[in-house]
XYZ file of C-alpha atoms in Angstrom:
600
model
C 0.355 -0.457 -0.141
C 1.338 3.190 -0.188
C 0.690 7.333 -0.600
C 1.158 8.692 -3.246
C 2.011 13.170 -4.242
C 1.272 14.713 -7.138
C 1.603 18.560 -8.832
C 3.505 21.103 -8.262
C 7.413 21.138 -7.786
C 7.128 23.027 -4.074
C 4.574 22.336 -3.114
C 4.291 18.767 -3.503
C 7.761 18.357 -2.677
C 6.472 19.624 0.968
C 3.610 17.408 0.886
C 6.578 14.233 0.687
C 8.294 16.235 3.120
C 5.853 16.152 5.607
C 4.631 12.644 5.420
C 7.224 10.801 5.299
C 8.981 12.866 8.554
C 4.817 11.324 10.674
C 4.630 8.318 8.261
C 8.408 6.763 7.228
C 8.457 5.668 3.864
C 5.719 5.958 1.717
C 6.205 4.240 -0.890
C 5.217 0.834 1.047
C 2.710 2.114 4.669
C 1.458 -1.699 6.416
C -2.060 -2.435 7.072
C -3.037 1.528 5.668
C -4.989 1.735 2.176
C -3.175 3.348 -1.155
C -4.170 7.360 -0.611
C -3.205 9.769 -3.669
C -3.048 14.512 -2.849
C -3.591 16.321 -5.690
C -1.367 19.171 -5.434
C -2.307 21.853 -8.149
C -2.137 25.881 -8.912
C -5.943 27.282 -8.747
C -7.642 24.225 -7.702
C -11.339 24.719 -8.299
C -10.767 27.765 -9.971
C -8.592 26.598 -12.037
C -11.310 26.600 -15.171
C -11.306 30.603 -14.786
C -7.213 30.696 -14.138
C -5.903 27.561 -16.573
C -3.589 25.910 -15.563
C -0.115 27.898 -15.570
C 0.966 30.091 -12.738
C 3.722 30.887 -10.129
C 4.494 31.984 -6.176
C 4.651 35.727 -7.272
C 1.461 35.355 -10.039
C -0.676 32.983 -6.833
C 0.523 35.899 -4.656
C -1.147 38.541 -6.793
C -4.268 36.547 -7.622
C -4.880 35.909 -4.312
C -4.636 38.787 -2.334
C -0.867 38.163 -0.891
C 1.134 40.545 -2.810
C -1.546 43.062 -1.429
C -1.866 42.638 2.425
C 1.951 42.339 2.775
C 2.736 45.485 1.472
C -0.205 47.677 2.607
C 2.327 49.085 4.485
C 4.267 50.894 2.092
C 1.344 51.468 -0.517
C 1.829 49.429 -3.414
C 0.995 45.190 -3.567
C 4.285 43.584 -2.728
C 5.880 40.205 -3.475
C 7.021 37.912 -0.586
C 10.323 36.544 -0.261
C 10.096 33.774 0.686
C 7.167 30.776 -1.353
C 4.752 30.634 1.580
C 1.695 30.226 -0.638
C 3.732 27.395 -1.468
C 4.189 26.059 1.889
C 1.245 26.533 2.743
C -0.367 24.441 0.343
C 1.674 21.558 1.150
C 0.614 21.548 4.441
C -2.263 21.458 3.977
C -2.087 18.622 1.165
C 0.308 16.558 3.920
C -3.211 16.699 6.678
C -5.774 16.485 3.450
C -3.681 12.602 2.734
C -3.384 11.590 6.670
C -7.192 12.575 7.527
C -8.181 10.367 4.300
C -6.390 7.788 5.808
C -7.990 8.476 9.199
C -11.142 7.748 7.585
C -10.011 5.013 6.396
C -9.183 3.381 9.607
C -13.346 4.004 10.210
C -14.291 2.821 7.345
C -14.258 5.983 5.176
C -14.748 5.279 1.472
C -12.151 8.665 0.566
C -9.138 7.909 -1.148
C -7.790 11.303 -2.496
C -7.512 15.015 -1.987
C -6.918 17.867 -3.309
C -6.406 21.559 -2.890
C -4.421 23.845 -4.278
C -1.614 27.272 -4.013
C -3.829 29.812 -4.356
C -6.104 28.143 -1.568
C -3.665 28.061 -0.153
C -2.646 31.882 -0.539
C -6.176 32.901 0.297
C -6.477 30.708 4.129
C -2.824 33.394 4.874
C -5.490 36.833 3.920
C -8.895 34.861 5.403
C -9.681 37.329 7.896
C -8.919 39.846 5.393
C -11.271 39.036 3.206
C -14.050 39.057 5.931
C -13.473 42.483 7.226
C -13.371 43.985 3.193
C -16.365 42.059 3.114
C -18.090 43.252 6.297
C -21.644 44.580 6.992
C -20.504 47.153 9.175
C -17.101 49.053 7.408
C -13.959 49.606 9.849
C -13.317 53.899 10.282
C -9.417 53.487 9.238
C -6.963 54.743 11.212
C -5.424 58.239 9.412
C -2.028 57.495 8.325
C 1.241 58.551 10.810
C 4.375 59.623 8.730
C 6.079 56.319 10.139
C 5.907 53.441 9.909
C 5.304 50.491 12.870
C 7.654 48.127 14.459
C 9.690 46.243 13.611
C 12.308 48.560 15.207
C 16.414 49.440 15.066
C 18.383 49.921 17.356
C 21.854 52.551 18.473
C 24.256 49.248 17.313
C 21.602 49.238 14.122
C 19.914 45.936 15.089
C 16.273 44.708 14.371
C 13.727 44.286 16.848
C 10.612 43.956 16.705
C 8.461 43.840 20.214
C 4.859 43.201 21.873
C 2.579 43.574 24.154
C -0.809 43.544 25.196
C -1.211 46.470 28.668
C -1.599 49.794 27.530
C 0.537 51.186 30.719
C 3.676 48.996 29.651
C 3.707 50.035 26.705
C 3.331 53.796 27.712
C 5.991 53.318 30.697
C 8.055 51.596 28.596
C 8.254 53.949 25.597
C 8.556 57.019 28.173
C 11.293 55.571 29.666
C 13.140 55.264 26.304
C 12.901 58.874 25.230
C 9.563 59.339 22.998
C 7.043 62.330 23.131
C 4.241 60.654 26.074
C 2.233 63.090 23.940
C 2.185 60.705 21.205
C 2.409 57.513 22.932
C -2.057 57.532 22.633
C -2.198 56.828 19.620
C 0.891 55.246 18.888
C -1.145 52.637 21.047
C -3.940 52.232 19.127
C -1.984 51.424 15.579
C 0.200 48.500 17.561
C -2.431 46.622 19.351
C -5.050 46.952 16.117
C -1.984 46.239 13.214
C -3.159 42.176 13.267
C -7.042 42.403 12.868
C -6.110 45.271 10.643
C -2.710 44.393 8.163
C -1.521 47.885 8.963
C 0.657 49.850 11.422
C 2.148 53.612 11.401
C 3.509 55.608 14.006
C 3.025 59.712 15.093
C 6.770 59.868 14.884
C 9.143 60.178 17.963
C 9.329 56.156 19.079
C 11.559 55.171 15.632
C 13.715 58.212 17.082
C 14.082 56.614 20.924
C 14.447 53.615 19.473
C 17.666 54.685 17.568
C 18.994 55.964 20.723
C 18.932 53.263 22.172
C 21.564 49.592 21.943
C 19.443 46.657 21.356
C 21.152 45.204 24.852
C 19.621 48.686 26.979
C 16.823 48.707 25.323
C 16.323 44.459 25.628
C 17.001 45.910 29.614
C 14.411 48.515 30.045
C 11.592 46.041 27.700
C 12.246 43.416 30.484
C 11.854 46.011 33.660
C 7.872 46.652 32.540
C 7.376 43.439 30.694
C 7.482 44.236 27.224
C 9.348 40.719 24.984
C 11.788 42.166 22.097
C 12.356 39.972 19.584
C 15.566 40.701 17.610
C 15.658 39.740 13.273
C 17.726 37.464 12.890
C 20.208 35.683 10.127
C 19.597 33.017 8.661
C 22.676 31.632 9.712
C 22.084 32.230 13.347
C 18.393 29.072 12.909
C 20.575 27.367 11.114
C 22.622 27.099 14.110
C 19.539 25.768 16.319
C 18.362 22.806 16.425
C 15.598 22.617 14.292
C 11.477 22.272 15.295
C 9.926 19.623 12.687
C 6.410 18.666 13.325
C 4.751 14.850 13.891
C 5.968 15.362 17.942
C 3.653 12.031 19.036
C 3.150 11.767 23.131
C 1.855 8.851 24.555
C 0.356 9.185 27.210
C -2.469 6.067 28.614
C -1.400 2.880 29.349
C -3.665 1.222 27.326
C -6.092 1.635 24.684
C -9.561 2.681 24.118
C -12.595 2.685 23.057
C -11.846 2.986 18.643
C -12.560 5.645 16.789
C -16.723 5.564 15.512
C -17.636 4.189 12.331
C -17.407 6.134 9.407
C -20.820 5.167 7.593
C -21.376 5.147 4.117
C -19.513 8.545 2.256
C -18.773 10.773 5.068
C -16.459 13.486 5.433
C -13.559 11.344 7.057
C -13.520 13.480 10.095
C -17.375 12.450 10.424
C -18.510 12.280 14.136
C -15.325 12.590 15.795
C -15.520 15.575 18.562
C -13.038 18.150 19.158
C -12.872 20.310 22.333
C -11.060 23.857 21.798
C -10.720 26.096 24.309
C -8.266 28.788 22.134
C -8.597 32.637 21.488
C -6.547 35.259 18.442
C -5.091 32.788 15.726
C -3.603 30.100 16.002
C -6.224 27.865 17.894
C -8.977 28.645 16.230
C -8.131 28.549 12.214
C -6.386 25.054 13.309
C -9.993 24.160 14.992
C -12.296 25.012 11.910
C -9.524 22.998 9.060
C -10.441 19.820 11.276
C -14.195 21.241 11.209
C -13.855 21.530 7.447
C -13.007 17.367 7.728
C -16.322 16.387 8.945
C -14.783 16.599 13.496
C -17.872 18.620 15.011
C -15.880 21.150 17.375
C -17.112 22.594 19.913
C -15.288 25.567 22.062
C -15.050 27.067 25.156
C -15.721 30.458 26.175
C -15.098 32.393 29.317
C -18.593 32.888 31.286
C -19.782 36.169 28.281
C -18.278 34.950 24.760
C -14.470 34.851 24.225
C -14.064 38.836 23.544
C -12.937 38.827 20.198
C -16.398 38.923 19.261
C -16.685 42.567 19.767
C -14.031 43.048 16.969
C -14.500 45.336 14.409
C -15.451 45.979 11.680
C -19.150 43.410 12.107
C -20.367 40.308 9.966
C -23.286 39.749 11.539
C -23.735 39.800 14.788
C -20.093 38.956 16.165
C -16.776 40.498 14.123
C -15.273 40.084 11.008
C -11.959 37.612 12.778
C -13.953 36.641 14.674
C -16.682 34.511 12.636
C -13.961 34.189 10.292
C -12.087 31.234 12.058
C -14.924 29.766 14.270
C -18.022 30.614 11.844
C -20.038 26.972 12.972
C -18.294 26.325 15.778
C -20.531 25.147 18.460
C -19.955 26.946 22.030
C -20.261 25.950 24.968
C -19.270 29.727 28.749
C -17.633 28.520 31.155
C -15.528 29.632 33.803
C -12.239 27.970 33.760
C -10.734 30.000 36.742
C -12.580 28.352 38.822
C -12.527 24.231 40.169
C -16.329 24.002 39.862
C -15.751 25.104 35.784
C -12.719 22.736 35.625
C -14.983 20.339 36.626
C -17.179 21.017 33.552
C -14.635 20.402 31.423
C -13.595 17.584 32.031
C -16.656 16.229 32.015
C -17.441 17.871 28.367
C -13.655 15.956 28.086
C -14.555 12.919 29.117
C -17.434 11.935 25.859
C -14.702 13.496 23.294
C -11.874 12.722 21.478
C -9.511 15.876 21.223
C -8.958 18.605 22.655
C -7.362 21.931 21.748
C -5.864 24.541 23.995
C -3.632 27.308 22.939
C -2.461 28.164 26.855
C 0.083 30.049 27.894
C 2.803 27.823 29.328
C 2.162 25.940 32.886
C -1.893 26.881 33.177
C -2.969 23.435 32.081
C -1.092 21.815 35.147
C -2.063 24.264 37.969
C -5.132 23.996 36.744
C -4.749 19.706 36.689
C -6.059 20.491 32.929
C -3.156 18.818 31.381
C -2.399 15.302 28.922
C -1.459 12.818 31.819
C -4.081 14.487 33.984
C -6.957 14.028 31.240
C -5.691 11.165 30.384
C -6.771 9.236 33.698
C -10.508 9.512 33.750
C -10.804 9.489 28.967
C -7.243 6.696 27.947
C -8.366 7.817 24.479
C -8.396 11.480 24.059
C -5.681 13.065 21.526
C -4.496 16.153 23.416
C -3.464 19.304 22.068
C -1.579 22.236 23.515
C -0.621 24.517 20.974
C 1.951 27.742 21.383
C 3.793 30.208 20.321
C 7.778 28.795 20.576
C 6.836 25.374 21.203
C 9.922 23.963 23.051
C 12.384 25.989 21.536
C 13.698 27.578 25.225
C 15.865 30.813 24.775
C 12.009 32.691 24.368
C 10.544 31.275 27.698
C 10.346 34.274 28.856
C 9.275 35.728 25.364
C 5.057 36.148 24.280
C 4.790 33.778 21.573
C 2.796 36.482 19.228
C 3.222 36.535 15.585
C 5.137 39.026 14.976
C 8.134 38.140 17.706
C 8.461 34.487 16.381
C 8.033 35.959 12.322
C 11.152 37.940 13.431
C 13.264 34.775 15.250
C 12.387 32.172 12.498
C 14.890 34.606 10.159
C 11.813 36.111 8.344
C 14.165 39.443 7.880
C 15.902 37.840 5.405
C 13.846 35.818 4.176
C 10.469 37.535 3.036
C 13.064 40.627 1.883
C 15.706 40.773 -0.791
C 19.054 41.493 -1.025
C 20.043 45.921 -0.686
C 16.309 46.468 1.062
C 16.687 46.872 5.456
C 15.176 43.206 6.711
C 11.309 43.649 8.038
C 8.334 40.819 9.483
C 5.405 41.254 7.018
C 2.354 42.411 8.264
C 0.139 39.513 6.864
C -0.399 37.061 9.720
C 2.016 33.877 8.588
C 3.687 32.865 11.441
C 0.006 32.464 13.169
C -1.658 30.494 9.141
C 1.741 28.275 9.096
C 0.745 28.135 12.585
C -2.698 26.922 12.879
C -2.294 24.026 9.790
C 0.879 22.304 11.406
C -2.083 22.937 14.622
C -3.724 20.710 12.465
C -1.501 18.748 11.621
C -0.515 17.282 14.864
C -3.960 16.556 14.733
C -4.554 14.776 11.906
C -1.284 13.099 13.164
C -2.617 12.023 16.199
C -5.976 10.995 15.677
C -4.267 8.290 12.168
C -2.529 7.218 16.388
C -5.028 6.703 17.777
C -6.675 4.695 14.880
C -3.941 2.629 14.544
C -3.206 2.258 18.068
C -6.185 3.172 20.560
C -4.296 5.060 22.352
C -3.955 8.281 23.560
C -1.849 10.684 22.637
C -0.719 14.350 23.547
C 1.060 16.931 20.732
C 3.368 20.151 20.595
C 2.285 22.315 17.829
C 3.863 25.690 17.733
C 4.238 29.584 15.536
C 7.614 28.830 15.773
C 6.973 25.215 14.172
C 5.128 26.735 11.888
C 7.125 29.143 10.653
C 9.522 26.715 10.348
C 8.037 24.772 7.104
C 7.318 27.661 5.827
C 10.523 28.253 5.547
C 11.937 24.769 5.268
C 12.499 24.162 1.658
C 14.631 27.394 1.758
C 16.532 26.008 5.826
C 17.581 22.374 4.042
C 20.037 24.407 0.984
C 22.045 26.584 2.921
C 21.743 23.857 6.044
C 22.700 21.050 3.497
C 25.299 23.235 1.405
C 22.378 22.601 -1.834
C 22.537 25.424 -4.462
C 19.296 27.738 -4.387
C 20.206 28.614 -7.998
C 20.986 32.347 -9.083
C 16.882 33.191 -7.454
C 19.526 33.816 -3.977
C 22.160 35.071 -2.773
C 23.929 32.343 -0.370
C 22.465 33.397 2.335
C 19.184 32.583 1.212
C 18.050 36.233 0.629
C 16.198 37.272 -2.972
C 17.588 38.024 -5.461
C 14.702 39.673 -7.990
C 14.928 41.430 -11.670
C 12.388 44.080 -12.690
C 10.192 41.075 -13.259
C 10.475 39.871 -10.325
C 8.502 41.984 -8.453
C 5.126 43.851 -9.604
C 5.050 45.670 -12.474
C 2.975 49.231 -11.953
C 0.933 49.738 -15.163
C -1.879 52.248 -16.574
C -4.171 50.639 -14.063
C -2.723 48.509 -11.383
C 0.284 45.927 -10.844
C 0.987 43.219 -11.911
C 3.091 39.881 -11.415
C 4.885 37.700 -13.871
C 6.944 35.027 -14.302
C 9.563 33.875 -16.969
C 12.285 31.692 -14.024
C 11.932 29.686 -17.150
C 13.404 29.623 -20.056
C 10.313 28.211 -22.336
C 8.184 30.844 -20.478
C 11.787 33.775 -20.626
C 10.837 33.193 -24.791
C 7.056 33.632 -25.010
C 7.398 37.052 -22.518
C 9.888 38.333 -25.140
C 8.152 37.265 -28.335
C 4.323 38.914 -26.407
C 5.957 41.978 -25.943
C 8.501 42.991 -29.145
C 11.393 42.551 -26.763
C 14.396 41.181 -29.588
C 16.957 38.972 -28.394
C 17.349 35.422 -27.609
C 18.108 34.686 -24.704
C 17.228 36.099 -20.959
C 20.119 39.100 -20.045
C 19.634 42.346 -17.910
C 18.682 44.469 -20.715
C 16.638 42.158 -22.704
C 15.080 42.312 -18.780
C 14.291 46.396 -19.015
C 12.464 46.457 -21.882
C 9.846 43.968 -20.933
C 9.685 45.617 -17.912
C 9.262 49.208 -19.597
C 6.567 48.057 -22.323
C 4.585 46.511 -19.315
C 4.306 49.314 -17.840
C 2.802 50.936 -20.923
C -0.548 48.985 -21.236
C -2.423 47.712 -18.552
C -2.827 45.094 -16.494
C -5.635 43.707 -16.866
C -4.216 43.511 -20.958
C -1.814 42.473 -20.117
C -2.786 39.186 -17.713
C -4.740 38.467 -20.671
C -2.716 38.093 -23.705
C 0.050 37.493 -21.622
C -1.840 34.032 -19.845
C -2.738 33.130 -23.560
C 0.438 33.018 -24.781
C 1.130 31.078 -22.324
C 2.787 32.873 -19.374
C 2.013 32.694 -16.527
C 0.963 36.445 -15.215
C -1.631 37.973 -12.747
C -2.125 41.433 -12.536
C -2.317 41.755 -8.642
C -6.038 41.741 -6.885
C -5.364 45.153 -4.375
C -9.331 45.044 -3.770
C -10.190 41.891 -1.263
C -13.552 42.617 -1.231
C -14.223 42.744 -6.088
C -11.470 39.707 -5.246
C -14.664 38.223 -3.074
C -16.968 39.346 -5.568
C -15.057 38.060 -9.072
C -17.115 35.117 -10.311
C -13.800 33.923 -10.743
C -13.112 32.547 -7.488
C -17.056 31.707 -6.697
C -15.556 28.006 -5.968
C -12.522 28.952 -3.339
C -15.301 31.903 -1.136
C -17.864 30.740 0.979
C -20.907 33.851 2.260
C -20.110 34.205 6.155
C -22.994 37.085 5.402
C -25.143 38.888 2.893
C -22.457 40.256 2.253
C -19.253 38.902 4.197
C -16.759 36.261 2.515
C -13.890 34.101 3.825
C -12.146 31.210 1.459
C -14.203 27.556 1.747
C -13.121 24.436 2.517
C -9.609 24.341 0.819
C -9.791 20.414 -0.158
C -11.906 18.254 -2.346
C -12.664 13.938 -1.203
C -13.404 11.966 -3.522
C -13.655 7.970 -3.212
């Protein structure tokens, strides 16, 4: 019996690597039926877009370039192949779901997903916000960008803090003008939801007057977390973080997973209890729900405060609805012994539990994996976190931008000649959710095969590594990165590698292959037998003369991967070409649809 994978080179390689890490050899899996994972560029939207694309053109079509460039005021390409990485993890997860279903008598044997669907997941809540029922009024931009900051000794760093008074005290002592701190705090705390952040003048100047060591000392005094933007050389000097770590928590076997009826989804009848907030945990739970699980969400009395974060989608905030739609809800006060007893009772009748509490809380509450295994030996237990086993970060808040900084994203996302910067797109939150979903599926498969309860500990840091494993593997193994990355792993771009400003918008082209570049030269009427810097300059100048939509159509018909950059997510939501990969949350609000298609 075997697991097979097909599709574009990079996401296919990522899927195979992750499945091998979890399952071992894919060409012979005793006791498992043959299953196939099919990857493509556009998935169900292929009829509208065809079958030719690149990572760059998918970033353009999905809105990723737009979100990544909001702070700069123009769309920008991401130097990491994040849409392909997301698709690879989706394919791995879909395959594991097939195997779980097969052990339960399910009939599905093939799963399909796409790079476009991976890219859309990375901008999911921005799509929901852009189409919300009630618009969120934008804050006026400030004259300075938001984080990261550069210290007096030239070190770039990100910060995180949850309390307004801690923010104010830290910046006061750093020497920032007190009059601007309130406005800066408002911009800072909303950057997760808005995807944009700019400050009044003063914070960057204050940061530039202190060394990184001085900044870290003051941050520790006021409870502010600081994470320096590390280089890939520093990242490679530490052990990596891989998926698939399973820890059995039951001494013996428990009841098997319920048998599937007919052509039910592979997780039908499986009950997941989720006690999470923000994005990592809720998106992981939503994905498992899309594979058939029943998800019960535990919220505090009065409901999760995320329900009130604007803009609105129906009766709740669009961010909350995007990641929690369709889930059942139970309100429990886990700060009380009675509330924790009620949760234990719920978990005694459930198959899996997912939380993203801060380190140590589960143990203090008696809700850790060994404790819960005493009453439910079959329970699959997932403790999602920011840092996982990263010991150097035990005192640092584990949130998206800090993890991006620590994981080397500053170098991977931006080319040579530009300062390292993190992305305002929540890349590690989303990738952390994907590897959390994948880890839970691996754990459910382990239980289906052994009957044993099992615990997993996925993290944002693991998600960050998954997003750039192909780069880090090449750097660490001495494999040539080609002429598109520097020896340090940074992208090397010419005039055709960035979004090209045209008469009415921006255009992305993918012409790395010699045949594609030849067709591009012909379409633009640029002479020459081979690719050259002069030819690229001439092509870019020619493309700037027309409109993005005209060139999109002409180049696509000529067989050249190209895409007008989608800069209006509200327009994407009502574009008929995306109707098969987007679904309604309300009369107006939209979000990415189920990224998997399962067939027998």
